[in-house]
Structures are given as C-alpha cells and as structure tokens.
CSV table of C-alpha atoms and ligand atoms in Angstrom, one decimal:
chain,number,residue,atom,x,y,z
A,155,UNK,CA,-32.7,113.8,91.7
A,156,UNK,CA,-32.3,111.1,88.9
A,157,UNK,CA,-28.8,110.3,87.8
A,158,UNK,CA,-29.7,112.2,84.1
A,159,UNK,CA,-30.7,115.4,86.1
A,160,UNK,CA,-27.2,114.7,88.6
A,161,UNK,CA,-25.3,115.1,84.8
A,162,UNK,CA,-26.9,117.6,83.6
A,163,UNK,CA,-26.6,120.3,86.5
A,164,UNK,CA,-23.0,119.6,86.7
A,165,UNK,CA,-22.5,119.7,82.9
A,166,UNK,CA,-23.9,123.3,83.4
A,167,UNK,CA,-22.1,123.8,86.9
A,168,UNK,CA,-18.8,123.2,84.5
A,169,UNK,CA,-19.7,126.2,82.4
A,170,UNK,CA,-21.1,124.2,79.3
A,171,UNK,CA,-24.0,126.6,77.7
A,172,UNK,CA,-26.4,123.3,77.2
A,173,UNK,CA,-26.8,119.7,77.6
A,174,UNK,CA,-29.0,117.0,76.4
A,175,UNK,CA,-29.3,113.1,75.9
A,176,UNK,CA,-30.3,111.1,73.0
A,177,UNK,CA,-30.4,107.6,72.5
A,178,UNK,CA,-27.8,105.8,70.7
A,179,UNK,CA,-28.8,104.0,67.8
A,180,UNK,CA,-26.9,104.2,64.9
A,181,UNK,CA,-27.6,107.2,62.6
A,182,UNK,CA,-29.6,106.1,59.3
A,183,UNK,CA,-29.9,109.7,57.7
A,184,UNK,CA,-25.7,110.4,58.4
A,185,UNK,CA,-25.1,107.3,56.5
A,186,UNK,CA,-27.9,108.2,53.6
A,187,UNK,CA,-26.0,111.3,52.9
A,188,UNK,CA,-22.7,109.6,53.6
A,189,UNK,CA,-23.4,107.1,50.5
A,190,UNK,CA,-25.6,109.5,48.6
A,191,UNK,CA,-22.1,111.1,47.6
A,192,UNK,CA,-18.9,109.4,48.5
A,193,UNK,CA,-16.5,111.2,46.4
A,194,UNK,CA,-17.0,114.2,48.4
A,195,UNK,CA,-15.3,112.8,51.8
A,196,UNK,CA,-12.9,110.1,50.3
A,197,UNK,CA,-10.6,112.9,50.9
A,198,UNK,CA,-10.9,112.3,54.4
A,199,UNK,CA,-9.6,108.7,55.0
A,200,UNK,CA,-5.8,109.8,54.3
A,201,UNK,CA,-6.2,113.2,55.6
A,202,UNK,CA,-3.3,112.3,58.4
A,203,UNK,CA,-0.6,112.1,55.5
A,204,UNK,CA,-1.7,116.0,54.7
A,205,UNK,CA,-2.7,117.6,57.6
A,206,UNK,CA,-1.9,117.4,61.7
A,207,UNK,CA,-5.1,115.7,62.3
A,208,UNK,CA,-6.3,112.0,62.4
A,209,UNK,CA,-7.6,110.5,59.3
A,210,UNK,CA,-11.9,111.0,58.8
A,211,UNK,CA,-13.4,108.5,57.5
A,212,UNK,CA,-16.9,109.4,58.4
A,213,UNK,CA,-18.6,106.3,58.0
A,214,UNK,CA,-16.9,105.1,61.1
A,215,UNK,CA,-18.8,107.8,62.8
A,216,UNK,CA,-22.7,105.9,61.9
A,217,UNK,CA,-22.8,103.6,64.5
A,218,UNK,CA,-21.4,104.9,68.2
A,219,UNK,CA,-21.8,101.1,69.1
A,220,UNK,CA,-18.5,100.6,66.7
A,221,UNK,CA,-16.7,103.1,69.0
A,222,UNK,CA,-18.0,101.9,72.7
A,223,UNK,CA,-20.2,98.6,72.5
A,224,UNK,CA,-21.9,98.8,75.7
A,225,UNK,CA,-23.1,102.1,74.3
A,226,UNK,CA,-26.9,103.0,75.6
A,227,UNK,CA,-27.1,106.9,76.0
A,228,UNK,CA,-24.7,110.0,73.9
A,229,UNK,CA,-25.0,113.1,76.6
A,230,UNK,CA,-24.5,115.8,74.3
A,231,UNK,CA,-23.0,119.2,75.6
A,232,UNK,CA,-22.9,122.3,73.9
A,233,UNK,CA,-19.8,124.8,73.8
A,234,UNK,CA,-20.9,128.5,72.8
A,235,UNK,CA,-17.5,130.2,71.4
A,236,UNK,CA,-18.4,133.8,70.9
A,237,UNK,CA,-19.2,134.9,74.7
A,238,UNK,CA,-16.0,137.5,73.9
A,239,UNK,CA,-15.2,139.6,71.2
A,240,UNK,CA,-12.4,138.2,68.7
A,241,UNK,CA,-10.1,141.1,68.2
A,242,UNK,CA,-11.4,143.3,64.7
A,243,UNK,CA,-7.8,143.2,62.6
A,244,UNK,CA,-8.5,139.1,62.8
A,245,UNK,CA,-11.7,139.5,61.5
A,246,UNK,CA,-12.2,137.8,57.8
A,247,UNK,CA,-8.8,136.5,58.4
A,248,UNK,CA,-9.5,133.4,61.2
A,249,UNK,CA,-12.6,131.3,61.5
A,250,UNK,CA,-13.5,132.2,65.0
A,251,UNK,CA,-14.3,129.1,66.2
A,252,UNK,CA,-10.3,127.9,65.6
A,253,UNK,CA,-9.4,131.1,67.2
A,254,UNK,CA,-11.1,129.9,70.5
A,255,UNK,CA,-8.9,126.5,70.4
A,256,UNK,CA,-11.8,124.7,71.2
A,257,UNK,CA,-10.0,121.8,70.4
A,258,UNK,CA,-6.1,123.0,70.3
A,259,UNK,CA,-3.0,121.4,71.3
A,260,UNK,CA,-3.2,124.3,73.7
A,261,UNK,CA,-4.6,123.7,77.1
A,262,UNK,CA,-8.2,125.9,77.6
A,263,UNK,CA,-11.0,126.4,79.1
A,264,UNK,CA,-12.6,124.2,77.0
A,265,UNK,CA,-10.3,121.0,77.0
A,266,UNK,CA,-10.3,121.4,80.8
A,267,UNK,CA,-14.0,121.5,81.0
A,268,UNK,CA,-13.9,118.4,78.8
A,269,UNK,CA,-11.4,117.1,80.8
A,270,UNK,CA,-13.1,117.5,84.5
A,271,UNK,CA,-17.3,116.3,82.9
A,272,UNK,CA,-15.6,112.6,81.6
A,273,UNK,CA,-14.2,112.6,85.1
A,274,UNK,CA,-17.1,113.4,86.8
A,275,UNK,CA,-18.8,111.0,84.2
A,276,UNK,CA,-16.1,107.8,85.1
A,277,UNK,CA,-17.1,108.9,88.8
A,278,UNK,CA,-19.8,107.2,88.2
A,279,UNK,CA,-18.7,104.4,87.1
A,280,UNK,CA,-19.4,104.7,83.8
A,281,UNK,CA,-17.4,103.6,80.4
A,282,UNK,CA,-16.9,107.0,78.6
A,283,UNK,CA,-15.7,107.8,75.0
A,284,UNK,CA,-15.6,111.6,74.2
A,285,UNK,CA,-16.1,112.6,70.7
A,286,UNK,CA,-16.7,110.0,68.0
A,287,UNK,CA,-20.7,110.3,66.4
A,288,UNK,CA,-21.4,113.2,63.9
A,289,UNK,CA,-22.1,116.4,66.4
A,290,UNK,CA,-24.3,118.3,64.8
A,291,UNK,CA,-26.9,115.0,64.3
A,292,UNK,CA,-26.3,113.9,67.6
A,293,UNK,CA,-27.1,117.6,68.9
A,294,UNK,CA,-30.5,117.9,67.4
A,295,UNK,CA,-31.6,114.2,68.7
A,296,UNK,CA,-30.5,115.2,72.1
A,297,UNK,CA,-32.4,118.6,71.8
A,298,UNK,CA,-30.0,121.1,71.8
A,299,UNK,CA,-29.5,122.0,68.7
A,300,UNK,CA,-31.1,122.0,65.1
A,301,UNK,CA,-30.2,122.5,61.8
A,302,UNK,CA,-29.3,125.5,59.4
A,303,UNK,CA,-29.4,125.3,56.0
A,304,UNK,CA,-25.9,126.6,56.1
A,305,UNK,CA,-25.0,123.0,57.0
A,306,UNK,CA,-24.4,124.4,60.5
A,307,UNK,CA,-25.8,123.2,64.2
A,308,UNK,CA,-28.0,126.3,65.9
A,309,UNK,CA,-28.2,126.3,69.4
A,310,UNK,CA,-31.6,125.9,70.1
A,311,UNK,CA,-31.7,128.2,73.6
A,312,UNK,CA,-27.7,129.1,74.0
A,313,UNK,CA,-25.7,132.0,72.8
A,314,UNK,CA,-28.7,133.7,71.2
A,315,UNK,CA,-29.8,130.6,69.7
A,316,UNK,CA,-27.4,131.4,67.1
A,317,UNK,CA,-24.5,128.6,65.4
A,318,UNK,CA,-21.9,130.1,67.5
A,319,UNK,CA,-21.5,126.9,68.9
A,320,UNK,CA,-19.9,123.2,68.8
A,321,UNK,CA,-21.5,120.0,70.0
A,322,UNK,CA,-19.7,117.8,71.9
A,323,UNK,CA,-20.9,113.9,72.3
A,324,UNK,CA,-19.9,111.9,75.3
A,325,UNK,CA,-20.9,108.0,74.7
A,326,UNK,CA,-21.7,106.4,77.7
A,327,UNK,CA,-22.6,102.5,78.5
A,328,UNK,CA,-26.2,103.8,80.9
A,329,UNK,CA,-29.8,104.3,80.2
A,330,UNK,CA,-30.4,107.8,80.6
A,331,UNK,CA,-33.5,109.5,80.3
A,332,UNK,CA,-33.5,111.2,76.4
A,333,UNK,CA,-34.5,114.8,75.8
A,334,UNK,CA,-37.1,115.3,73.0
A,335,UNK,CA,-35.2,115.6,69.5
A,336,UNK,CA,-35.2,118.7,67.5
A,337,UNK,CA,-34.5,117.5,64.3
A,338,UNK,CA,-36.1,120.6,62.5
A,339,UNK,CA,-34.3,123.1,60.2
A,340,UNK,CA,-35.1,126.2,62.3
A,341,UNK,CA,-34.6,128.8,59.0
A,342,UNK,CA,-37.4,130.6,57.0
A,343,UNK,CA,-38.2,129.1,54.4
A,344,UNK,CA,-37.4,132.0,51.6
A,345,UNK,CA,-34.2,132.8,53.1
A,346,UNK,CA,-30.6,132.1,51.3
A,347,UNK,CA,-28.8,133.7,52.6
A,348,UNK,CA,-26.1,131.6,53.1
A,349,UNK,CA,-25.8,130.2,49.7
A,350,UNK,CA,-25.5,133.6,48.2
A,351,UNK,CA,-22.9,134.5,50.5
A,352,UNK,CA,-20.6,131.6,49.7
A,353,UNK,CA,-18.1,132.9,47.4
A,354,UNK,CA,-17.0,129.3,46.3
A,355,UNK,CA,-20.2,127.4,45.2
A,356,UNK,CA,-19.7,124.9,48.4
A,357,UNK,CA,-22.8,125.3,49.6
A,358,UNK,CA,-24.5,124.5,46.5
A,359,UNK,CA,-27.8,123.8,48.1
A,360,UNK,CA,-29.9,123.7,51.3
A,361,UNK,CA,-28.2,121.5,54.0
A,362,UNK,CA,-25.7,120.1,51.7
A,363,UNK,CA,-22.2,121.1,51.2
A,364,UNK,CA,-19.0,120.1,48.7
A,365,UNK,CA,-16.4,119.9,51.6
A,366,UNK,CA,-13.5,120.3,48.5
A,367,UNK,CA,-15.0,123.3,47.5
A,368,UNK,CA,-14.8,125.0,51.2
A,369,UNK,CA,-12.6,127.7,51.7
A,370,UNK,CA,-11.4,126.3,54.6
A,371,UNK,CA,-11.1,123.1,53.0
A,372,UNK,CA,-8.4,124.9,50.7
A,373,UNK,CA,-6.6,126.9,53.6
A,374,UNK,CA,-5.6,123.9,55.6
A,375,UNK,CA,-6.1,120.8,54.2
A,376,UNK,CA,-5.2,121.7,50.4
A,377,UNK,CA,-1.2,120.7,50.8
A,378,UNK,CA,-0.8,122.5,47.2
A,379,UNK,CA,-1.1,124.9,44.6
A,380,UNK,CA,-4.5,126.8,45.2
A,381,UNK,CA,-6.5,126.5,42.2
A,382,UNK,CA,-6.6,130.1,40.1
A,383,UNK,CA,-10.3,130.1,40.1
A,384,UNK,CA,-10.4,129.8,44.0
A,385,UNK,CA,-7.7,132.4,44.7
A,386,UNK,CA,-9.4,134.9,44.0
A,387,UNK,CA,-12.9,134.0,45.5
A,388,UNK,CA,-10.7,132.7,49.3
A,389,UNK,CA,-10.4,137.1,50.1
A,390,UNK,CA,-8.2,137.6,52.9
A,391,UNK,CA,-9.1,134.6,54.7
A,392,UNK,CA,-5.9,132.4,55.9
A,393,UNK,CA,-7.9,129.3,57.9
A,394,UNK,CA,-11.3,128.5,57.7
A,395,UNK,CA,-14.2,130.7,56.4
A,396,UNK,CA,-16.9,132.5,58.5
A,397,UNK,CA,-19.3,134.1,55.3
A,398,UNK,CA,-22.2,131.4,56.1
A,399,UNK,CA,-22.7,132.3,59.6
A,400,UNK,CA,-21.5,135.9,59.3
A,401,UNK,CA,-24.4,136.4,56.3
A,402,UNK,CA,-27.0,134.5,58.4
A,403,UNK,CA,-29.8,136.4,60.1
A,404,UNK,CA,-30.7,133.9,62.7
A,405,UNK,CA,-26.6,135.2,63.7
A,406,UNK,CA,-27.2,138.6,64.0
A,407,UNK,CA,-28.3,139.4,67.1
A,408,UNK,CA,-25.4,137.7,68.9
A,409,UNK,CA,-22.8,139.3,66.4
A,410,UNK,CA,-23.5,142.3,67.0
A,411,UNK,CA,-24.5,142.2,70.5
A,412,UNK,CA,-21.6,144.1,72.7
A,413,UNK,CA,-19.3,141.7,74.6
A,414,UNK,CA,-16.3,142.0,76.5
A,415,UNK,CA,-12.6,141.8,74.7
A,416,UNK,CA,-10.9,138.2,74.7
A,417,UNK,CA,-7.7,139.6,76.1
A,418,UNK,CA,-5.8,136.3,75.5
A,419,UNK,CA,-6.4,136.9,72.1
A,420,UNK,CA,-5.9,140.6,71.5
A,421,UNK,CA,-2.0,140.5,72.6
A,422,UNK,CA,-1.6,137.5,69.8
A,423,UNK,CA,-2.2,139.5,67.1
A,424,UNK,CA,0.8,141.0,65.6
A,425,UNK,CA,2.0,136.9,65.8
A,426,UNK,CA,-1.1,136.5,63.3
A,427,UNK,CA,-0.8,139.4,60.9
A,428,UNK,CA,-1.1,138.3,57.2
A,429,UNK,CA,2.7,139.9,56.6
A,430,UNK,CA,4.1,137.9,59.5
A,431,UNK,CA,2.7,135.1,58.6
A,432,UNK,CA,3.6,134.9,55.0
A,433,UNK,CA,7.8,135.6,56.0
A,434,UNK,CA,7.8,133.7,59.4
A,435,UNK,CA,10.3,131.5,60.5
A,436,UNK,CA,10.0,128.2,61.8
A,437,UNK,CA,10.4,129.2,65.2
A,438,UNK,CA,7.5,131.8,64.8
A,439,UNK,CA,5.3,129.1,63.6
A,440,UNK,CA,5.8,126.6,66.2
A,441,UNK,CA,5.8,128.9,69.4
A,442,UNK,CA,3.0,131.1,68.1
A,443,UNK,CA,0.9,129.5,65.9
A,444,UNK,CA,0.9,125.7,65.6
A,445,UNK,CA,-0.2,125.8,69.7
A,446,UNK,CA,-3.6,127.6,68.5
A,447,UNK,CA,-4.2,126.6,65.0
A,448,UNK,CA,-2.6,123.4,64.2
A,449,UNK,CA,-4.2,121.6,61.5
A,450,UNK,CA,-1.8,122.6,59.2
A,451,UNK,CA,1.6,120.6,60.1
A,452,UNK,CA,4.6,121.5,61.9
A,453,UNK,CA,6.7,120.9,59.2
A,454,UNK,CA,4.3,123.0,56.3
A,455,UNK,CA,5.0,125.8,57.3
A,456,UNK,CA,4.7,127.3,53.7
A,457,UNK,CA,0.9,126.6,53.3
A,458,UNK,CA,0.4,129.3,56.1
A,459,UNK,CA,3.1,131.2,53.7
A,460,UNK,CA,1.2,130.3,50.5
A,461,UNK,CA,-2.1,131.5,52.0
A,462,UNK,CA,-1.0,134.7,53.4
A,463,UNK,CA,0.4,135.4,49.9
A,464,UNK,CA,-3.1,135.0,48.5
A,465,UNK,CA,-4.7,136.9,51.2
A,466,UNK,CA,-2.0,140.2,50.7
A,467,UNK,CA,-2.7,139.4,46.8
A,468,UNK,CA,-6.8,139.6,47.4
A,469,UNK,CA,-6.2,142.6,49.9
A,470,UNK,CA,-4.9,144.6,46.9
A,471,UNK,CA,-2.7,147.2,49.5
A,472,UNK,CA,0.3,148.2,47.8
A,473,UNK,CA,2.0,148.8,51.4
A,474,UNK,CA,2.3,145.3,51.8
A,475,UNK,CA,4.7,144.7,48.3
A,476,UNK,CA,8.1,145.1,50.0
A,477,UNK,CA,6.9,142.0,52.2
A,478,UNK,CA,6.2,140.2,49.3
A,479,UNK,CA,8.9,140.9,47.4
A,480,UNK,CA,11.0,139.9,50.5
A,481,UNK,CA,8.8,136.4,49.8
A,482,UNK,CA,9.4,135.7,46.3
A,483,UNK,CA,13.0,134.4,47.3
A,484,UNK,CA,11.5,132.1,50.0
A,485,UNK,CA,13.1,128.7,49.2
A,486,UNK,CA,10.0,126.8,49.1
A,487,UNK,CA,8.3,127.0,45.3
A,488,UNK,CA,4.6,127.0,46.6
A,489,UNK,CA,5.4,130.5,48.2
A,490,UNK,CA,7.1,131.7,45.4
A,491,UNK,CA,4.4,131.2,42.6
A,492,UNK,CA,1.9,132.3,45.3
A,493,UNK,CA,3.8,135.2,46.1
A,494,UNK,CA,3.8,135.5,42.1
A,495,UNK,CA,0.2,135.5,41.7
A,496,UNK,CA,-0.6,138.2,44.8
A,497,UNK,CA,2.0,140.8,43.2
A,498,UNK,CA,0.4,140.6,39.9
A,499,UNK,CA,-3.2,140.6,41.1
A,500,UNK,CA,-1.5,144.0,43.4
A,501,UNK,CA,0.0,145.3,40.2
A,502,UNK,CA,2.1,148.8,39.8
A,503,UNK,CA,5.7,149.1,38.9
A,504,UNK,CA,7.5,148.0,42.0
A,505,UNK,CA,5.8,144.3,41.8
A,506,UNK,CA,6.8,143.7,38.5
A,507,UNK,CA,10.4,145.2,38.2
A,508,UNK,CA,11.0,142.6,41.2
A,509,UNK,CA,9.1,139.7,38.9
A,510,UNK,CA,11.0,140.8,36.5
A,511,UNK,CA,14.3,140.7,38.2
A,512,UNK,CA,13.8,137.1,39.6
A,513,UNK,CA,12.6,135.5,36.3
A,514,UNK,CA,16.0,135.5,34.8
A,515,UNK,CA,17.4,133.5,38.0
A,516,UNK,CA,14.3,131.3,39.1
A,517,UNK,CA,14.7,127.6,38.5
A,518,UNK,CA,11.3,126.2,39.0
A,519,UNK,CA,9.1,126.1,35.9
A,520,UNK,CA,6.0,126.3,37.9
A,521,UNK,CA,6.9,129.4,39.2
A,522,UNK,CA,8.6,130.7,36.1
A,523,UNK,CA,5.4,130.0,34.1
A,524,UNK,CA,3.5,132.0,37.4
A,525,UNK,CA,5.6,134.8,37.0
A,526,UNK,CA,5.2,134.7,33.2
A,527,UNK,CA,1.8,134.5,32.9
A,528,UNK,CA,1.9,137.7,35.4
A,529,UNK,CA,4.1,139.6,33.3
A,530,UNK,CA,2.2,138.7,30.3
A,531,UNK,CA,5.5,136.9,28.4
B,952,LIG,S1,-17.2,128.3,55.1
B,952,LIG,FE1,-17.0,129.8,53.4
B,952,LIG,S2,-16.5,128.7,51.5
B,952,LIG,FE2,-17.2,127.2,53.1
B,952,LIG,S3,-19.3,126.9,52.7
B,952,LIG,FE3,-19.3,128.5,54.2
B,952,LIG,S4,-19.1,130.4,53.0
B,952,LIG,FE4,-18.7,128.7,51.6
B,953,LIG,S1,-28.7,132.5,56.1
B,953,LIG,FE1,-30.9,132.0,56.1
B,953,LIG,S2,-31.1,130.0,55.2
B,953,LIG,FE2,-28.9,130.3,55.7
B,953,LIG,S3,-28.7,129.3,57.7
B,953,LIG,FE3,-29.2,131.5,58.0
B,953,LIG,S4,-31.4,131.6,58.2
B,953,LIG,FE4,-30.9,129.7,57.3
C-alpha cells in the first residue's frame, strides 16, 4: 500500500467523512480575490483586540510555504457536522456548525480526531502544521470538496454531498500522491437561491461575499452598537447565520433527512435560551457558554446580552417583556439601548411605561436618545 493510501485509510479509520491531497503551491486565485477588494478583510488583522480569536490577516494564508517551508503536499480532511439533529428551540438561533464546537475550547470528538491524525501523521516522521491555507480552496484542489455560490465548500461525496461540512488542511513536508481537483461550482446555473435568502445584502453576488455585512459578522465580531438597518434584518439569530445553506437545494436532502438527537446538546438548552442569555451572569457565561461558543470574549459578556435583546425585539413575543424590562437596568449601556430598541419594536403598554420610567433616571445619552426615539419624544 503506498504511504498516501496508508493516510488516507486511517484518516477515515479516525472517523473523518473524506480525505484528499493537493499539492502545495501557493494559491493565485485566494490572493486575486484577496487584492481585488482589501477593505472587506482589513477588519481581520486586529480582530484579536475584539474578539477571543487570533488576528486574520488572510494574505498570510496564500502561500502554505510561509507557514511550513519544507512544505510539498496539504492532506485535506473533511469534518461533516450535521450527522445528528441539533435540538429544534436552537434552531435560527445558533449556526450549527458553532454548536458542534468543531473548533471549541471544549475538548470533542473533533479536536481529538485532530489531535490523534497529526500524531499518526509525526509517526511518520513528518513535519506537520494543522490549519493555516484557506480550507475551502485547498478542499476543492484536493478533491473533496467544490464550490457553492453561497461562498460555501460542498462536500463532493460526504454528508449527502451537501456544505454541512468543514475542511481541515494538514501541511506536511512529503510528496504525496495528489487527488484530481474539483475546482467546479457544483450549482445550477439559474438558481439563487442563496442570494435571495440573505436578509443582509452579504452575499451580493455569486461566490463573493461582504464579510461586514454577515450576520454573523455582526453577532460576534461587531464589539458595538448594531447598526438600526441590521437589527432588524439579524431575526432571532444570536451567533452566526445558517439562511444560505438552510435556503440551498443542493442542502435539502440532508436537512431533512431523519437523524438521531445530539443528546450532549439537547440538555444545554435552557443554558442557551435567548431570555437567559440576555440577563446571565458572568458565571453563566463562563461555565456554559464561553466552553462552546467562544468567539465572543470572556470579559463581553454584554454583546451575548446586546444580541439576545435584538433577537427577543425581532421575536415580537410579549411574554418575554418582563425579562427585558429586568434588562434595561443592566449596568452595561450597549444592553440598555438594545434592550431599548427590542421593547419598542415589541410595543404595548407595559414596554413603554417601563421606558418611560427609566428615562427620567438614565444617564447615558445614547441610551436616552434610544429610548426617546422609541417613545417618539
Ligand atoms: S450567513 Fe446569513 S447574513 Fe451571512 S451571507 Fe449567509 S445568509 Fe447572508
Ligand atoms: S442556493 Fe442555489 S446557487 Fe446558492 S449555493 Fe445552493 S444551489 Fe448554489
């Protein structure tokens, strides 16, 4: 058996749902669309000072030879994240693929998977670097995935060939024998889709998307006030965005095929309803939340606080005013005029007496003028 064929039967001995090679020259098209529009990822290269993540700046990510010098083959395996169900009260909440913790603080099947194939790989005394060479690109040159024009990776074979699924590049310093690329966008030609379903004008064309615009830009990596325009259009999600995949007919089949429960998940949901997340308390957040979903930081709490505000707001249920009446005294200002916003967009008597109430003894003119501009003064 050649050493490429030893790799990939234990890639898929460890449980990954494909695996391919490519070759490892740098990637010419990443860095077209990289310099085509630059203003759209500067965000990136001080995302650290926001967010618990490191800082992106993606042009690092064109030539793997920058990363790992000796660099001849990237072994590309593919993780499929919707083999369960996700629990329904998450759903339009949570981008699934955070709920998995694919790549969470918390230790899972996935990390340990990760963990045991750059073993095996090093067993073979190999120079390994996991992670650092734009995924989706280097699926679709090592033949496992191709492209969507909801700017997503489709699985080519796996998990109903759907986009269910993350690619994950190991960089390794040995010739390997390369799978045939795909580089193809596998979609029909006349469908959108995708486009239409994107509340936010992100995906403003084929293949390309405004990252700023992204709803899940805004829930975790937006340290601010949410813009007015986008409030309305981010529904009740709290951390990421699923519309283009959910919309997506090449998605279907796999959505709605039956699967069994993800237990672990189902007993954390009353840690991630919207109400308990919008009045949790530091403790909450860093037992049972950060662990899973940790891209916002420890200590910002209130942007979980500011976007569950915005989801109760977009939810419209009246039920849920006491909680967020209980919020408008939080002592962080970005709740407040959040929490400002949602019981105006809720309306009804009860929402505004309490508005009306804490004008008189709130300090902050940003969420004075919030509140004002709700009570029409
Ligand atoms: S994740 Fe949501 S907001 Fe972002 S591009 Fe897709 S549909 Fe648009
Ligand atoms: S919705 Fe249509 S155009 Fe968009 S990714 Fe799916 S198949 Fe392609």
């Amino acid at each position: 058996m050649s050493l490429t064929q030893t790799i990939k039967e234990k890639a898929m001995e460890l449980g990954f749902a494909a695996v391919g090679v490519a070759t490892a020259e740098p990637f010419a098209l990443y860095a077209e669309e990289l310099n085509r529009r630059p203003e759209m990822y500067e965000w990136g290269k001080t995302l650290s000072q926001k967010a618990s993540v490191k800082d992106l700046n993606l042009l690092r990510f064109i030539d793997p030879a920058g990363f790992l010098p000796d660099v001849k083959s990237l072994i590309v395996v593919t993780d499929s994240y919707f083999e369960e169900d996700f629990p329904l009260s998450l759903a339009g909440k949570i981008g699934r693929c955070y709920l998995k913790g694919l790549f969470c603080p918390e230790e899972s099947a996935h990390s340990l998977r990760r963990k045991e194939f750059k073993k095996f790989l090093q067993g073979l005394s190999m120079k390994v670097l996991y992670g650092p060479a734009p995924a989706r690109m280097a699926g679709a040159r090592a033949g496992v995935t191709n492209y969507g024009k909801n700017c997503f990776a489709f699985a080519n074979e796996a998990a109903g060939k759907s986009s269910w699924v993350v690619n994950e590049p190991f960089l390794v310093d040995r010739e390997l024998d390369p799978d045939p690329p795909t580089l193809k966008v596998g979609c029909p030609e006349n469908c959108q889709k995708c486009l239409e379903a994107c509340p936010t004008g992100a995906l403003y064309s084929p293949l390309k998307m405004d990252p700023r615009k992204c709803i899940a830009f805004h829930t975790y990596f937006n340290d601010g006030e949410i813009p007015r325009e986008v409030r309305d259009k981010m529904g009740t999600w709290v951390y990421g965005c699923d519309l283009c995949q959910e919309a997506c007919p090449r998605n279907k089949r796999w959505l709605e095929k039956e699967k069994p429960m993800n237990q672990a998940l189902a007993v954390r949901t009353e840690h991630l309803k919207i109400t308990t997340l919008l009045t949790m308390s530091q403790e909450h957040y860093e037992q049972n939340v950060w662990p899973l979903l940790y891209y916002i930081r420890k200590d910002n709490r209130r942007l979980w606080q500011r976007n569950a505000a915005i989801a109760l707001g977009n939810q419209g249920d009246p039920d849920t005013v006491p909680f967020l009446i209980k919020a408008l005294s939080d002592p962080e200002p970005l709740v407040r005029s959040h929490v400002a916003w949602a019981l105006g967009k809720i309306g009804g008597s009860k929402g505004r007496d309490a508005l009306e109430k804490w004008r008189r003894q709130e300090q902050e003119d940003k969420v004075r003028q919030e509140i004002e501009a709700v009570l029409g003064h």
